[in-house]
XYZ file of C-alpha atoms in Angstrom:
246
model
C 0.000 0.000 0.000
C 1.447 3.382 -1.001
C 0.194 6.833 -0.195
C 0.267 10.062 -2.103
C 3.154 12.263 -1.036
C 2.045 15.748 -0.013
C 4.798 18.162 -0.951
C 6.087 20.164 2.004
C 4.448 17.951 4.639
C 6.937 15.941 6.677
C 6.152 12.240 7.256
C 3.382 12.429 4.639
C 4.626 9.259 2.950
C 5.332 7.262 6.125
C 3.817 3.785 6.483
C 4.253 1.178 9.204
C 4.525 -2.597 8.986
C 1.346 -2.897 11.044
C -1.149 -0.377 12.362
C -1.766 -2.613 15.380
C 1.922 -2.331 16.313
C 1.678 1.439 15.841
C -1.324 1.462 18.179
C 0.676 -0.414 20.818
C 3.425 2.191 20.401
C 0.832 4.907 20.937
C -0.210 3.267 24.212
C 3.411 3.419 25.396
C 3.622 7.150 24.676
C 0.270 7.746 26.384
C 1.230 5.762 29.490
C 4.501 7.651 29.946
C 2.713 10.979 29.974
C 0.963 10.236 33.287
C 4.079 9.835 35.490
C 5.686 12.805 33.745
C 2.660 14.907 34.686
C 2.898 13.734 38.310
C 6.547 14.740 38.537
C 5.828 18.106 36.878
C 3.050 18.801 39.390
C 5.265 17.932 42.348
C 8.075 20.121 41.026
C 5.721 23.058 40.447
C 4.507 22.800 44.040
C 8.087 22.710 45.323
C 9.000 25.778 43.258
C 6.057 27.752 44.631
C 6.768 26.791 48.255
C 10.498 27.570 48.172
C 10.675 30.686 45.997
C 11.519 33.053 48.863
C 13.681 30.497 50.645
C 15.887 29.989 47.566
C 16.392 33.724 46.955
C 20.129 34.464 47.428
C 20.822 36.916 50.253
C 23.654 39.402 50.459
C 24.825 37.806 53.713
C 25.042 34.300 52.184
C 28.422 32.754 51.557
C 29.523 32.234 47.964
C 28.753 28.506 47.888
C 25.345 28.979 49.555
C 24.402 31.571 46.937
C 25.508 29.184 44.204
C 23.535 26.273 45.653
C 20.390 28.376 45.976
C 20.623 29.474 42.345
C 21.437 25.962 41.168
C 18.591 24.501 43.190
C 16.137 26.947 41.621
C 17.484 26.191 38.165
C 17.259 22.423 38.721
C 13.632 22.714 39.778
C 12.683 24.836 36.775
C 14.605 22.598 34.347
C 12.908 19.554 35.871
C 9.474 21.073 35.265
C 10.415 22.104 31.712
C 11.796 18.661 30.880
C 8.655 16.908 32.119
C 6.495 19.277 30.056
C 8.606 18.445 26.994
C 8.153 14.727 27.706
C 4.374 15.139 27.913
C 4.224 17.295 24.786
C 6.449 15.075 22.624
C 4.697 11.888 23.740
C 1.300 13.428 22.898
C 2.369 14.663 19.459
C 4.164 11.398 18.672
C 1.032 9.505 19.644
C -0.946 11.509 17.097
C 1.661 10.716 14.438
C 1.513 7.007 15.236
C -2.245 6.961 14.730
C -2.106 9.003 11.540
C -0.408 6.569 9.148
C -1.410 3.316 7.490
C 0.298 0.022 6.666
C 2.821 -0.546 3.922
C 2.847 -3.439 1.481
C 4.242 -6.704 2.877
C 7.210 -6.607 0.491
C 8.191 -3.177 1.894
C 7.941 -4.193 5.545
C 10.929 -3.306 7.737
C 10.495 -6.269 10.065
C 10.664 -4.728 13.546
C 9.197 -7.118 16.095
C 7.933 -4.786 18.824
C 6.148 -1.457 19.368
C 9.368 0.115 20.699
C 11.199 -1.263 17.698
C 8.784 0.671 15.494
C 9.422 3.841 17.472
C 13.181 3.363 17.368
C 13.172 2.764 13.610
C 10.770 5.494 12.462
C 10.860 8.040 15.303
C 14.202 7.664 17.063
C 14.526 11.314 18.088
C 11.019 11.324 19.551
C 11.637 8.004 21.317
C 14.842 9.330 22.880
C 13.351 12.704 23.764
C 10.399 11.177 25.606
C 12.589 8.880 27.692
C 15.461 11.281 28.376
C 13.336 14.292 29.318
C 11.238 12.187 31.713
C 14.232 10.586 33.432
C 16.379 13.737 33.469
C 13.477 15.740 34.866
C 13.208 13.196 37.676
C 16.965 13.397 38.257
C 16.941 17.180 38.418
C 14.083 17.196 40.914
C 15.819 14.675 43.192
C 19.090 16.602 42.910
C 17.299 19.832 43.887
C 15.788 18.068 46.912
C 19.254 16.886 47.958
C 20.760 20.366 47.518
C 17.946 21.924 49.531
C 18.862 19.650 52.434
C 22.519 20.680 52.213
C 21.824 24.425 52.351
C 22.293 25.620 55.970
C 19.111 26.782 57.686
C 18.707 29.488 60.296
C 18.906 28.114 63.866
C 19.667 24.636 62.528
C 21.007 22.298 65.226
C 23.968 19.987 64.762
C 21.757 16.886 64.862
C 19.397 18.366 62.250
C 22.369 19.319 60.083
C 23.787 15.819 60.231
C 20.389 14.280 59.494
C 19.954 16.526 56.441
C 23.398 15.509 55.178
C 22.474 11.832 55.598
C 19.168 12.316 53.763
C 20.857 14.203 50.920
C 23.384 11.384 50.570
C 20.525 8.892 50.515
C 18.742 10.768 47.730
C 21.888 10.821 45.584
C 22.419 7.111 46.260
C 18.900 6.563 44.959
C 19.762 8.503 41.793
C 22.821 6.310 41.218
C 20.793 3.113 41.699
C 18.009 4.325 39.377
C 20.651 4.952 36.711
C 22.146 1.497 37.184
C 18.703 -0.128 37.014
C 17.822 1.870 33.905
C 21.070 0.969 32.143
C 20.496 -2.708 32.917
C 17.058 -2.667 31.254
C 17.805 -0.554 28.176
C 16.864 -1.456 24.620
C 18.885 -0.361 21.564
C 21.564 1.557 23.550
C 24.449 0.587 25.826
C 23.670 3.078 28.597
C 21.984 6.374 29.460
C 24.994 8.419 28.356
C 24.867 6.794 24.907
C 21.191 7.774 24.656
C 22.003 11.399 25.449
C 24.820 11.521 22.901
C 22.589 10.066 20.202
C 19.740 12.435 21.067
C 22.029 15.487 20.838
C 23.294 14.386 17.418
C 19.760 13.816 16.102
C 18.520 17.083 17.620
C 21.113 19.209 15.831
C 20.659 17.290 12.580
C 16.909 17.868 12.721
C 16.546 21.386 14.117
C 19.798 23.005 12.988
C 20.176 21.477 9.511
C 22.264 22.790 6.603
C 20.892 25.594 4.426
C 19.595 23.129 1.840
C 16.960 22.006 4.358
C 16.548 25.310 6.194
C 13.905 25.567 8.915
C 12.440 29.095 9.251
C 11.564 28.561 12.932
C 15.276 28.127 13.683
C 15.559 31.912 13.271
C 13.438 32.164 16.419
C 14.385 29.246 18.653
C 18.108 29.410 17.813
C 18.734 32.977 19.044
C 16.240 32.399 21.864
C 18.310 29.506 23.228
C 21.475 31.620 23.019
C 19.808 34.593 24.743
C 18.416 32.393 27.525
C 21.852 30.878 28.041
C 23.388 34.356 28.323
C 20.804 35.383 30.929
C 21.468 32.196 32.878
C 25.211 32.856 32.836
C 24.627 36.390 34.104
C 22.360 35.143 36.888
C 24.909 32.619 38.143
C 27.680 35.219 38.039
C 25.838 37.910 39.999
C 27.866 38.549 43.158
C 26.628 39.684 46.548
C 28.107 43.160 45.965
C 25.681 43.705 43.079
C 22.520 43.053 45.140
C 21.970 46.743 45.993
C 22.281 47.952 42.386
C 19.051 48.959 40.657
C 19.995 47.801 37.155
C 18.431 44.565 35.902
């Protein structure tokens, strides 16, 4: 079975070995959106509750100021990553349900729903998994850092307990990574997934001029500008707190 190619529409001539396998792939993307939404909700609540607490003070030491900024950044990045996971999984699900079957002689031969995703939509497959897991990592790391930041009138026993809890959270992160690496499909470990995702991302969204994407004129400079603002925020010293310039 062949479709009519619509000029200018990406994936317009995409066909799967089986629509039932594509439907199973859609269920995977739909099921992953729920835990991502739970993490995003928890992170948003944490951000709202700790906004004033994480504001760097002029009297803070250099490392405390850095940890407060980093903690705030980790929480926001966690929320953003989970939103990306939900968005990409939803859009990919729509793509999976929008294409028919190919002729038997043109079948690729993948044997599983994830095999279909990996073959036809590798960037989407990687993005959904990485943004969900990295968002979880960033949230747990922010929780650990919050415990390490000294509190006013904190006793020695409370300080030591917070250090133990922070160490426990990071131990959990290490074990989650080990468990994840042990159960991976298609890739050797989590780091290999990230490397592959970065390569595919730049090939897709920052392509050569022969396949120019007009939206890159917006999101490209926007990423650079956001990075510059982030650099400025992390490099703001305590002596600049009383200045009125933004």
